[in-house]
Coordinates of N, CA and C in Angstrom, one line a residue:
M1431 N 108.7 73.6 106.3 CA 108.0 72.4 106.5 C 108.7 71.1 106.6
T1432 N 109.6 70.9 105.8 CA 110.6 69.8 105.9 C 111.2 69.6 107.3
K1433 N 111.9 70.7 107.8 CA 112.4 70.7 109.0 C 111.4 70.2 110.3
E1434 N 110.0 71.0 110.1 CA 109.3 70.6 111.3 C 108.8 69.2 111.2
L1435 N 108.5 68.7 110.2 CA 108.1 67.2 110.0 C 109.4 66.3 110.3
Q1436 N 110.7 66.5 110.0 CA 111.6 65.8 110.6 C 111.5 65.5 111.9
V1437 N 111.2 66.7 112.9 CA 111.2 66.4 114.3 C 110.2 65.3 114.8
K1438 N 109.2 65.3 114.1 CA 108.2 64.5 114.5 C 107.9 62.9 113.8
Y1439 N 108.2 63.1 112.4 CA 107.9 62.2 111.5 C 109.4 61.6 110.7
A1440 N 109.3 60.5 110.2 CA 110.3 59.8 109.4 C 109.7 59.5 107.9
N1441 N 110.8 59.7 107.1 CA 110.2 59.2 105.8 C 109.0 59.8 104.8
I1442 N 109.1 61.1 105.0 CA 107.9 61.8 104.3 C 108.4 62.3 103.3
Q1443 N 107.7 62.1 101.8 CA 108.4 62.3 100.7 C 107.9 63.7 100.4
R1444 N 108.8 64.3 99.5 CA 108.4 65.9 99.0 C 107.3 66.0 98.2
D1445 N 106.8 64.8 97.3 CA 105.7 64.9 96.7 C 104.4 65.0 97.6
T1446 N 104.6 64.1 98.5 CA 103.4 64.0 99.5 C 103.3 65.4 100.3
M1447 N 104.3 66.0 100.6 CA 104.2 67.5 101.1 C 103.5 68.5 100.2
E1448 N 104.0 68.4 98.9 CA 103.5 69.1 97.7 C 101.8 69.0 97.7
L1449 N 101.8 67.8 97.8 CA 100.2 67.6 97.8 C 99.5 68.1 98.8
F1450 N 99.9 67.9 100.1 CA 99.4 68.4 101.2 C 99.3 70.1 101.2
K1451 N 100.5 70.6 100.5 CA 100.2 72.1 100.6 C 99.0 72.5 99.8
S1452 N 98.9 71.8 98.4 CA 98.2 72.1 97.4 C 96.7 72.0 97.8
L1453 N 96.6 71.3 99.0 CA 95.1 70.8 99.1 C 94.9 71.6 100.8
C1454 N 95.7 72.3 101.6 CA 95.7 72.8 102.7 C 94.8 74.2 102.5
L1455 N 93.8 74.6 103.2 CA 93.0 75.6 102.9 C 93.9 76.7 103.7
E1456 N 94.7 76.9 104.6 CA 95.4 77.6 105.3 C 96.7 77.8 104.7
C1457 N 97.3 76.9 104.0 CA 98.7 77.3 103.0 C 98.0 77.9 101.9
Q1458 N 96.9 77.7 101.4 CA 96.7 78.4 100.0 C 96.3 79.9 100.3
K1459 N 95.9 80.2 101.8 CA 95.5 81.7 101.9 C 96.9 82.4 102.2
K1460 N 97.8 81.7 103.0 CA 99.2 82.4 103.2 C 100.1 82.2 101.8
R1461 N 99.8 81.5 100.7 CA 100.8 81.4 99.5 C 100.9 82.7 98.9
K1462 N 102.2 82.9 98.4 CA 102.6 84.0 97.9 C 101.7 83.9 96.3
R1463 N 101.7 85.2 96.0 CA 101.0 85.2 94.6 C 102.0 85.0 93.4
P1464 N 102.0 84.6 92.4 CA 103.0 84.3 91.5 C 103.5 85.7 90.9
M1465 N 104.9 85.8 90.7 CA 105.2 87.2 90.2 C 105.2 87.2 89.1
T1466 N 104.8 88.3 88.3 CA 104.8 88.3 86.9 C 105.9 89.2 86.5
K1467 N 106.7 88.6 85.4 CA 108.2 89.5 85.4 C 107.8 90.3 83.9
G1468 N 108.0 91.5 84.4 CA 107.8 92.3 83.4 C 109.3 93.2 83.0
V1469 N 109.2 94.0 81.9 CA 110.4 94.9 81.5 C 110.2 96.2 82.1
V1470 N 111.3 96.8 82.9 CA 111.0 97.9 83.4 C 111.9 99.0 82.5
V1471 N 111.3 99.8 81.7 CA 112.0 100.5 80.7 C 113.1 101.4 81.5
K1472 N 112.4 101.8 82.3 CA 113.3 103.0 83.1 C 113.2 103.1 84.3
P1473 N 114.2 102.4 85.3 CA 114.1 102.2 86.7 C 114.1 103.4 87.4
I1474 N 113.3 103.5 88.5 CA 113.4 104.7 89.4 C 114.2 104.5 90.5
L1475 N 115.3 105.3 90.3 CA 116.4 105.3 91.2 C 116.2 106.3 92.6
S1476 N 116.3 105.9 93.7 CA 116.2 106.8 95.0 C 117.5 106.9 95.7
T1477 N 118.0 107.7 96.2 CA 119.4 107.7 97.0 C 119.2 108.0 98.5
E1478 N 117.9 108.5 98.9 CA 118.1 108.7 100.3 C 116.5 108.6 100.7
F1479 N 116.3 108.3 102.1 CA 115.0 108.0 102.7 C 114.0 109.5 102.4
S1480 N 112.9 109.4 101.8 CA 112.0 110.4 101.6 C 112.4 111.2 100.5
S1481 N 113.2 110.5 99.4 CA 113.3 111.4 98.3 C 112.3 111.1 97.5
R1482 N 111.9 110.0 97.4 CA 110.7 109.8 96.6 C 109.4 108.5 97.1
D1483 N 108.4 109.0 97.5 CA 107.5 108.2 98.1 C 106.4 108.0 97.3
Q1484 N 105.6 106.9 97.6 CA 104.3 106.2 96.5 C 103.5 106.2 97.5
V1485 N 102.2 106.6 96.9 CA 101.0 106.3 97.8 C 99.6 106.0 96.7
D1486 N 99.0 104.8 97.4 CA 97.9 104.2 96.7 C 97.0 103.5 97.5
L1487 N 95.7 103.4 97.0 CA 94.8 102.8 98.0 C 94.5 101.5 97.4
I1488 N 94.0 100.7 98.4 CA 93.4 99.2 98.5 C 92.0 99.4 98.6
D1489 N 91.1 98.7 97.7 CA 89.7 98.7 97.9 C 89.5 97.5 98.9
M1490 N 88.5 98.1 99.9 CA 88.1 96.9 100.9 C 86.8 97.1 101.0
Q1491 N 85.8 97.6 100.1 CA 84.7 97.8 100.3 C 83.9 96.5 100.3
S1492 N 84.5 95.5 99.6 CA 83.8 94.0 99.8 C 83.6 93.6 101.1
M1493 N 84.5 93.9 102.1 CA 84.6 93.6 103.6 C 85.0 94.7 104.5
S1494 N 83.8 95.7 104.1 CA 83.9 96.8 105.2 C 84.2 96.5 106.6
C1495 N 84.9 97.3 107.5 CA 85.1 97.0 108.8 C 84.7 98.3 109.5
R1496 N 83.9 98.2 110.3 CA 83.2 99.3 111.0 C 83.1 100.4 109.9
T1497 N 83.3 101.5 109.7 CA 83.2 102.4 108.8 C 84.1 102.6 107.7
F1498 N 85.1 101.8 108.0 CA 86.4 101.7 107.0 C 86.2 100.9 105.5
T1499 N 86.6 101.5 104.7 CA 86.2 100.9 103.4 C 87.6 100.7 102.5
W1500 N 88.5 101.4 102.7 CA 89.9 101.4 102.0 C 91.2 101.5 103.0
I1501 N 92.1 101.3 102.3 CA 93.3 101.3 103.0 C 94.2 101.9 102.3
M1502 N 94.7 103.3 102.6 CA 95.9 103.9 102.2 C 97.2 103.4 102.6
V1503 N 97.9 103.1 101.5 CA 99.5 102.6 101.6 C 100.4 103.7 101.0
Y1504 N 101.0 104.3 102.0 CA 102.1 105.2 102.0 C 103.4 104.3 101.9
Q1505 N 104.3 104.6 100.8 CA 105.6 103.7 101.0 C 106.7 104.5 100.6
D1506 N 108.1 104.6 101.3 CA 109.1 105.2 100.6 C 109.9 104.2 99.6
H1507 N 110.2 104.7 98.6 CA 110.6 103.8 97.5 C 112.1 103.3 97.8
L1508 N 113.1 104.1 98.6 CA 114.2 103.5 98.7 C 114.1 102.3 99.6
T1509 N 113.5 102.7 100.8 CA 113.6 101.6 101.8 C 112.5 100.7 102.1
K1510 N 111.5 100.8 101.3 CA 109.9 100.4 101.3 C 109.5 99.9 102.7
F1511 N 110.1 101.3 103.3 CA 109.2 101.5 104.8 C 107.5 101.6 104.5
C1512 N 106.7 101.4 105.0 CA 105.3 101.5 104.7 C 104.5 102.1 105.8
V1513 N 103.6 102.8 105.5 CA 102.5 103.2 106.7 C 101.4 103.0 106.1
L1514 N 100.3 102.4 106.9 CA 99.2 102.1 106.3 C 98.1 102.7 107.2
R1515 N 97.1 102.9 106.5 CA 95.9 103.9 107.3 C 94.8 103.5 106.8
P1516 N 93.7 103.2 107.5 CA 92.3 102.8 107.2 C 91.4 104.1 106.9
L1517 N 90.7 104.1 105.8 CA 90.0 105.2 105.4 C 88.6 104.8 105.3
T1518 N 87.7 105.8 105.7 CA 86.2 105.7 105.6 C 85.5 105.9 103.9
S1519 N 86.7 106.6 103.3 CA 86.0 106.9 101.8 C 87.6 107.1 101.0
K1520 N 87.3 107.3 99.9 CA 88.8 107.8 99.3 C 88.7 109.5 98.7
R1521 N 87.8 110.0 99.7 CA 87.6 111.5 99.2 C 88.8 112.1 99.2
A1522 N 89.3 113.2 98.7 CA 90.5 113.8 98.7 C 90.6 114.7 99.9
V1523 N 89.5 115.0 100.5 CA 90.1 115.5 102.1 C 90.6 114.6 103.2
E1524 N 89.8 113.3 102.9 CA 90.4 112.5 104.0 C 91.8 111.7 103.5
V1525 N 91.9 111.7 102.4 CA 93.4 111.3 101.8 C 94.4 112.6 102.2
A1526 N 94.0 113.5 101.8 CA 95.3 114.7 102.2 C 95.2 114.8 103.8
F1527 N 94.0 114.6 104.5 CA 94.3 114.8 106.2 C 95.5 113.5 106.5
Q1528 N 95.2 112.3 106.1 CA 96.2 111.4 106.6 C 97.7 111.6 106.0
L1529 N 97.7 112.2 104.6 CA 99.2 112.3 104.1 C 99.9 113.5 104.7
A1530 N 99.0 114.3 105.3 CA 99.3 115.7 106.1 C 99.9 115.1 107.3
D1531 N 99.2 114.0 108.1 CA 99.6 113.4 109.5 C 100.8 112.7 109.1
I1532 N 101.4 112.1 108.0 CA 102.1 111.2 107.7 C 103.4 112.3 107.7
F1533 N 103.3 113.1 106.9 CA 104.4 114.2 106.5 C 104.7 115.0 108.0
L1534 N 103.9 115.3 108.7 CA 104.2 115.7 110.1 C 104.7 114.6 110.9
L1535 N 104.8 113.5 110.7 CA 105.5 112.4 111.2 C 106.8 112.0 110.7
L1536 N 106.7 112.1 109.6 CA 108.0 111.5 108.9 C 108.7 112.5 107.9
G1537 N 108.0 113.7 107.7 CA 108.6 114.8 107.0 C 108.1 114.6 105.6
A1538 N 108.0 115.4 104.8 CA 107.4 115.4 103.4 C 108.5 115.0 102.6
P1539 N 108.1 114.2 101.4 CA 109.2 113.6 100.7 C 109.2 114.7 99.3
I1540 N 110.5 114.4 98.7 CA 110.9 115.6 97.6 C 109.9 115.1 96.5
I1541 N 109.6 113.9 96.2 CA 108.6 113.4 95.2 C 107.6 112.7 95.8
L1542 N 106.1 113.1 95.4 CA 105.4 112.0 96.0 C 104.6 111.4 94.8
Q1543 N 104.5 110.3 94.6 CA 104.3 109.7 93.5 C 102.6 108.8 93.6
S1544 N 101.8 109.3 92.6 CA 100.5 108.4 92.9 C 100.0 108.1 91.6
D1545 N 99.0 107.4 91.5 CA 98.1 107.1 90.2 C 97.4 108.4 90.0
N1546 N 96.6 108.1 88.8 CA 95.7 109.4 88.4 C 94.7 109.5 89.2
G1547 N 94.2 108.9 90.1 CA 92.9 109.0 90.9 C 92.4 110.3 91.2
S1548 N 91.2 110.7 91.2 CA 91.0 112.2 91.5 C 91.4 112.4 93.0
E1549 N 91.4 111.5 93.8 CA 91.7 111.8 95.2 C 93.0 112.4 95.4
F1550 N 93.9 112.1 94.3 CA 95.4 112.3 94.2 C 95.5 113.7 93.5
T1551 N 94.6 114.0 92.6 CA 94.6 115.2 91.8 C 94.1 116.4 92.3
A1552 N 92.9 116.2 93.3 CA 92.0 117.2 93.5 C 92.8 118.4 94.4
Q1553 N 92.1 119.6 94.3 CA 92.6 120.7 94.8 C 93.2 120.9 96.3
I1554 N 92.6 119.7 97.0 CA 93.0 119.5 98.5 C 94.5 118.9 98.5
I1555 N 94.8 118.3 97.6 CA 96.0 117.5 97.4 C 97.1 118.6 96.8
T1556 N 96.6 119.7 96.1 CA 97.5 120.8 95.6 C 97.8 121.9 96.9
E1557 N 96.9 121.7 98.0 CA 97.0 122.6 99.1 C 98.1 122.2 99.8
L1558 N 98.2 120.7 99.9 CA 99.4 120.3 100.3 C 100.9 120.8 99.9
R1559 N 100.7 120.9 98.6 CA 102.1 121.7 98.1 C 102.2 123.1 98.5
S1560 N 101.1 123.9 99.1 CA 101.4 125.1 99.6 C 102.2 125.1 100.9
M1561 N 101.9 124.1 101.6 CA 102.5 123.9 103.1 C 103.8 123.3 102.9
W1562 N 104.1 122.5 102.0 CA 105.5 122.0 101.8 C 105.8 122.0 100.3
P1563 N 106.2 123.7 99.9 CA 106.7 124.1 98.7 C 107.7 123.2 98.1
E1564 N 108.4 122.3 98.7 CA 109.6 121.4 98.0 C 108.9 120.3 97.6
L1565 N 107.8 120.2 97.9 CA 106.9 118.8 97.3 C 106.6 118.9 96.1
S1566 N 107.0 117.8 95.6 CA 106.7 117.5 93.8 C 105.7 116.3 93.6
I1567 N 104.6 116.7 93.1 CA 103.4 115.5 93.0 C 103.4 115.1 91.6
V1568 N 104.0 113.7 91.3 CA 103.7 113.2 89.9 C 103.0 112.0 90.0
H1569 N 102.3 111.6 88.7 CA 101.3 111.0 88.5 C 101.6 109.8 87.7
G1570 N 101.4 108.7 87.9 CA 101.5 107.4 87.0 C 100.7 107.8 85.6
K1571 N 101.2 106.8 84.6 CA 100.2 107.0 83.4 C 99.1 106.4 83.8
P1572 N 97.8 106.6 83.1 CA 96.6 106.2 83.3 C 96.5 104.7 82.9
R1573 N 95.7 104.1 83.6 CA 95.9 102.5 83.5 C 96.8 101.8 83.4
H1574 N 97.7 102.4 83.9 CA 99.1 101.6 83.8 C 99.8 101.3 85.2
P1575 N 99.2 100.3 86.0 CA 99.8 100.1 87.3 C 101.3 99.9 87.2
Q1576 N 101.9 99.5 86.2 CA 103.3 99.2 86.2 C 104.2 100.7 86.7
S1577 N 103.7 101.8 86.4 CA 104.3 103.0 86.8 C 104.2 103.2 88.5
Q1578 N 103.8 102.6 89.2 CA 103.6 102.4 90.3 C 103.9 101.1 91.1
G1579 N 105.0 100.3 90.4 CA 105.1 99.2 90.5 C 105.5 98.8 91.8
S1580 N 106.4 99.6 92.6 CA 106.6 98.9 93.8 C 105.5 99.0 94.8
V1581 N 104.6 100.1 94.8 CA 103.9 100.1 96.0 C 102.4 99.0 95.3
E1582 N 102.2 98.8 94.1 CA 101.5 97.8 93.7 C 101.8 96.3 94.0
R1583 N 102.9 96.1 94.0 CA 103.7 95.1 94.7 C 103.4 94.8 96.1
A1584 N 103.6 96.1 96.5 CA 103.5 95.9 98.3 C 101.8 95.9 98.6
N1585 N 101.0 96.2 97.6 CA 99.6 96.2 97.8 C 99.3 94.7 98.1
G1586 N 100.0 93.9 97.0 CA 99.5 92.3 97.0 C 100.1 91.6 98.4
D1587 N 101.3 92.1 98.6 CA 101.7 91.4 100.1 C 101.0 92.0 101.1
I1588 N 100.5 93.0 101.1 CA 99.6 93.5 102.4 C 98.4 92.7 102.5
K1589 N 97.7 92.6 101.3 CA 96.4 91.8 101.2 C 96.6 90.2 101.5
D1590 N 97.8 89.7 101.3 CA 98.3 88.3 101.5 C 98.4 88.4 103.0
M1591 N 98.9 89.5 103.7 CA 99.6 89.4 105.2 C 98.2 89.5 105.8
L1592 N 97.4 90.4 105.6 CA 96.1 90.8 106.0 C 95.3 89.7 106.3
V1593 N 95.0 88.7 105.3 CA 94.2 87.6 105.2 C 94.7 86.7 106.0
A1594 N 96.2 86.4 106.1 CA 96.9 85.6 107.0 C 96.5 85.9 108.6
W1595 N 96.7 87.4 108.9 CA 96.5 87.7 110.2 C 95.0 87.6 110.2
M1596 N 94.1 87.7 109.6 CA 92.9 87.4 110.2 C 92.3 86.0 110.5
A1597 N 93.0 85.1 109.4 CA 92.6 83.8 109.7 C 93.5 83.4 111.1
D1598 N 94.5 84.1 111.3 CA 95.4 83.5 112.4 C 94.7 83.5 113.9
N1599 N 94.0 85.2 113.6 CA 93.4 85.7 115.0 C 91.8 85.6 114.8
K1600 N 91.5 85.1 113.8 CA 89.9 84.5 113.7 C 89.2 85.8 113.8
S1601 N 89.7 86.6 113.0 CA 88.9 88.1 113.4 C 88.6 88.6 111.8
T1602 N 87.6 89.5 111.9 CA 87.4 90.2 110.4 C 87.7 91.7 110.6
D1603 N 88.2 92.2 111.7 CA 88.7 93.8 111.7 C 90.0 93.8 111.3
W1604 N 89.8 94.0 110.1 CA 91.1 94.5 109.2 C 91.5 95.5 109.7
A1605 N 90.6 96.5 110.2 CA 91.4 97.9 110.6 C 92.3 97.8 111.7
T1606 N 92.3 97.1 112.6 CA 93.1 96.5 113.7 C 94.3 95.7 113.1
G1607 N 94.1 94.7 112.2 CA 94.9 93.9 111.5 C 96.0 94.9 110.9
I1608 N 95.9 96.0 110.1 CA 96.7 96.5 109.4 C 97.8 97.1 110.0
K1609 N 97.6 97.1 111.6 CA 98.7 98.0 112.2 C 99.7 96.7 112.5
F1610 N 99.3 95.3 112.6 CA 100.1 94.4 112.6 C 100.9 94.0 111.4
V1611 N 100.1 94.1 110.6 CA 100.7 94.1 108.8 C 101.9 95.0 108.8
Q1612 N 101.3 96.3 109.2 CA 102.5 97.5 109.0 C 103.9 97.0 109.6
F1613 N 103.4 96.8 111.0 CA 104.7 96.3 111.9 C 105.5 95.1 111.3
S1614 N 105.0 94.2 110.9 CA 105.6 93.1 110.1 C 106.5 93.1 108.7
K1615 N 105.6 94.2 108.1 CA 106.2 94.5 106.7 C 107.5 95.4 107.2
N1616 N 107.4 96.4 108.1 CA 108.4 97.1 108.1 C 109.8 96.5 108.9
L1617 N 109.1 95.5 109.7 CA 110.4 94.6 110.5 C 111.1 93.9 109.5
A1618 N 110.8 93.3 108.5 CA 111.2 92.5 107.1 C 112.1 93.4 106.5

Protein backbone atom coordinates (compact mmCIF):
# COMPACT_ATOMS: atom_id res chain seq x y z
CA MET A 1 0.00 0.00 0.00
CA THR A 2 2.88 2.34 0.84
CA LYS A 3 4.53 1.80 -2.56
CA GLU A 4 1.25 2.41 -4.41
CA LEU A 5 0.59 5.62 -2.51
CA GLN A 6 4.12 6.96 -3.10
CA VAL A 7 3.54 6.82 -6.85
CA LYS A 8 0.70 9.38 -6.68
CA TYR A 9 0.98 11.11 -3.29
CA ALA A 10 3.56 12.46 -0.87
CA ASN A 11 3.76 12.73 2.94
CA ILE A 12 1.13 10.10 3.78
CA GLN A 13 1.69 9.04 7.39
CA ARG A 14 1.67 5.37 8.41
CA ASP A 15 -0.99 5.99 11.08
CA THR A 16 -3.21 7.55 8.39
CA MET A 17 -2.84 4.40 6.27
CA GLU A 18 -3.65 2.21 9.30
CA LEU A 19 -6.75 4.29 10.02
CA PHE A 20 -7.88 3.96 6.40
CA LYS A 21 -7.32 0.18 6.44
CA SER A 22 -9.31 -0.16 9.67
CA LEU A 23 -12.30 1.67 8.12
CA CYS A 24 -12.15 0.24 4.58
CA LEU A 25 -14.79 -2.49 4.00
CA GLU A 26 -12.85 -4.15 1.15
CA CYS A 27 -9.70 -4.24 3.30
CA GLN A 28 -11.66 -5.88 6.13
CA LYS A 29 -13.01 -8.58 3.79
CA LYS A 30 -9.54 -9.39 2.47
CA ARG A 31 -7.81 -9.12 5.86
CA LYS A 32 -6.09 -12.26 7.09
CA ARG A 33 -7.51 -13.79 10.21
CA PRO A 34 -5.29 -13.58 13.28
CA MET A 35 -3.27 -16.73 13.78
CA THR A 36 -3.75 -18.48 17.08
CA LYS A 37 -0.57 -20.05 18.30
CA GLY A 38 -0.88 -23.48 19.80
CA VAL A 39 1.52 -26.16 20.88
CA VAL A 40 1.73 -29.18 18.61
CA VAL A 41 2.48 -32.15 20.80
CA LYS A 42 3.54 -34.50 18.02
CA PRO A 43 3.95 -32.97 14.57
CA ILE A 44 2.91 -35.01 11.55
CA LEU A 45 5.82 -35.48 9.16
CA SER A 46 5.36 -36.34 5.50
CA THR A 47 8.22 -37.27 3.22
CA GLU A 48 6.60 -37.51 -0.20
CA PHE A 49 3.60 -36.33 -2.18
CA SER A 50 0.41 -38.25 -1.41
CA SER A 51 1.86 -40.08 1.59
CA ARG A 52 -0.67 -38.34 3.85
CA ASP A 53 -3.65 -36.35 2.64
CA GLN A 54 -6.33 -34.62 4.65
CA VAL A 55 -9.99 -34.06 3.83
CA ASP A 56 -12.56 -31.80 5.45
CA LEU A 57 -15.84 -30.05 4.63
CA ILE A 58 -16.70 -26.34 4.75
CA ASP A 59 -20.33 -25.57 5.56
CA MET A 60 -21.77 -23.13 3.02
CA GLN A 61 -25.46 -23.76 3.82
CA SER A 62 -25.97 -20.14 4.87
CA MET A 63 -25.15 -19.02 1.32
CA SER A 64 -26.07 -21.95 -0.89
CA CYS A 65 -25.25 -21.61 -4.58
CA ARG A 66 -27.51 -23.38 -7.04
CA THR A 67 -27.81 -26.80 -5.34
CA PHE A 68 -24.40 -26.69 -3.63
CA THR A 69 -24.20 -26.27 0.15
CA TRP A 70 -20.76 -27.67 1.08
CA ILE A 71 -17.15 -27.45 -0.10
CA MET A 72 -14.92 -30.51 0.17
CA VAL A 73 -11.28 -29.59 0.81
CA TYR A 74 -8.76 -32.30 -0.06
CA GLN A 75 -5.15 -31.36 0.73
CA ASP A 76 -1.78 -33.07 0.45
CA HIS A 77 -0.04 -32.68 3.81
CA LEU A 78 3.49 -32.21 2.43
CA THR A 79 2.97 -29.83 -0.51
CA LYS A 80 -0.33 -28.24 0.64
CA PHE A 81 -1.66 -28.90 -2.88
CA CYS A 82 -5.43 -28.75 -2.57
CA VAL A 83 -8.46 -29.85 -4.54
CA LEU A 84 -11.78 -28.12 -3.90
CA ARG A 85 -15.11 -29.65 -4.86
CA PRO A 86 -18.63 -28.23 -4.41
CA LEU A 87 -21.07 -30.69 -2.82
CA THR A 88 -24.86 -30.72 -2.75
CA SER A 89 -24.83 -32.55 0.60
CA LYS A 90 -22.39 -34.11 3.00
CA ARG A 91 -23.77 -37.60 2.50
CA ALA A 92 -21.16 -40.33 2.40
CA VAL A 93 -22.13 -41.35 -1.15
CA GLU A 94 -21.30 -37.92 -2.56
CA VAL A 95 -18.10 -37.55 -0.52
CA ALA A 96 -16.93 -41.02 -1.61
CA PHE A 97 -17.71 -40.22 -5.26
CA GLN A 98 -15.59 -37.05 -5.13
CA LEU A 99 -12.77 -38.83 -3.27
CA ALA A 100 -12.74 -41.62 -5.87
CA ASP A 101 -12.58 -39.00 -8.62
CA ILE A 102 -9.59 -37.33 -6.93
CA PHE A 103 -7.86 -40.69 -6.33
CA LEU A 104 -8.27 -41.58 -10.01
CA LEU A 105 -6.74 -38.22 -10.94
CA LEU A 106 -3.84 -37.99 -8.44
CA GLY A 107 -3.58 -41.50 -7.02
CA ALA A 108 -4.76 -42.66 -3.62
CA PRO A 109 -2.71 -41.54 -0.60
CA ILE A 110 -1.13 -43.99 1.80
CA ILE A 111 -2.96 -42.28 4.69
CA LEU A 112 -6.20 -40.30 4.37
CA GLN A 113 -6.87 -38.24 7.47
CA SER A 114 -10.30 -36.85 8.26
CA ASP A 115 -12.36 -35.74 11.20
CA ASN A 116 -14.85 -38.07 12.84
CA GLY A 117 -17.84 -36.98 10.74
CA SER A 118 -20.22 -39.72 9.66
CA GLU A 119 -19.52 -38.83 6.03
CA PHE A 120 -15.96 -40.09 6.56
CA THR A 121 -16.72 -43.14 8.70
CA ALA A 122 -19.58 -44.64 6.70
CA GLN A 123 -19.56 -47.98 4.92
CA ILE A 124 -19.14 -46.32 1.52
CA ILE A 125 -15.82 -44.78 2.56
CA THR A 126 -14.75 -48.20 3.80
CA GLU A 127 -15.52 -49.52 0.31
CA LEU A 128 -12.91 -47.10 -1.04
CA ARG A 129 -10.38 -49.13 0.94
CA SER A 130 -11.40 -52.26 -0.94
CA MET A 131 -10.61 -50.47 -4.23
CA TRP A 132 -7.30 -49.15 -2.84
CA PRO A 133 -6.06 -51.75 -0.30
CA GLU A 134 -2.95 -49.69 0.55
CA LEU A 135 -5.19 -46.80 1.70
CA SER A 136 -5.33 -46.29 5.44
CA ILE A 137 -8.04 -44.01 6.82
CA VAL A 138 -7.34 -42.30 10.14
CA HIS A 139 -9.64 -40.00 12.08
CA GLY A 140 -8.82 -37.03 14.26
CA LYS A 141 -9.87 -36.79 17.85
CA PRO A 142 -13.58 -35.98 18.37
CA ARG A 143 -14.25 -32.24 18.73
CA HIS A 144 -10.52 -31.56 18.40
CA PRO A 145 -9.89 -29.57 15.18
CA GLN A 146 -6.18 -29.21 16.04
CA SER A 147 -5.62 -32.81 14.96
CA GLN A 148 -6.65 -31.62 11.49
CA GLY A 149 -4.64 -28.39 11.85
CA SER A 150 -3.25 -28.11 8.32
CA VAL A 151 -6.55 -28.53 6.52
CA GLU A 152 -8.41 -26.42 9.11
CA ARG A 153 -6.00 -23.51 8.43
CA ALA A 154 -6.52 -24.09 4.70
CA ASN A 155 -10.29 -23.85 5.27
CA GLY A 156 -9.85 -20.37 6.78
CA ASP A 157 -7.65 -19.26 3.88
CA ILE A 158 -10.10 -20.67 1.35
CA LYS A 159 -13.03 -18.85 2.96
CA ASP A 160 -11.08 -15.56 2.95
CA MET A 161 -9.99 -16.02 -0.67
CA LEU A 162 -13.52 -16.95 -1.72
CA VAL A 163 -15.01 -13.86 -0.05
CA ALA A 164 -12.41 -11.71 -1.82
CA TRP A 165 -13.10 -13.41 -5.18
CA MET A 166 -16.86 -12.88 -4.83
CA ALA A 167 -16.35 -9.22 -3.90
CA ASP A 168 -13.89 -8.61 -6.76
CA ASN A 169 -16.19 -10.30 -9.29
CA LYS A 170 -19.44 -8.96 -7.82
CA SER A 171 -20.78 -12.50 -7.74
CA THR A 172 -22.39 -14.88 -5.27
CA ASP A 173 -21.53 -17.93 -7.41
CA TRP A 174 -18.99 -19.45 -5.03
CA ALA A 175 -19.27 -22.85 -6.79
CA THR A 176 -17.51 -21.25 -9.76
CA GLY A 177 -15.27 -19.14 -7.54
CA ILE A 178 -13.71 -22.15 -5.79
CA LYS A 179 -12.07 -23.15 -9.08
CA PHE A 180 -10.23 -19.81 -9.15
CA VAL A 181 -9.47 -20.03 -5.43
CA GLN A 182 -8.05 -23.54 -5.91
CA PHE A 183 -5.83 -22.25 -8.73
CA SER A 184 -4.62 -19.27 -6.66
CA LYS A 185 -3.98 -21.39 -3.56
CA ASN A 186 -2.01 -24.00 -5.51
CA LEU A 187 -0.08 -21.31 -7.39
CA ALA A 188 1.19 -19.92 -4.07
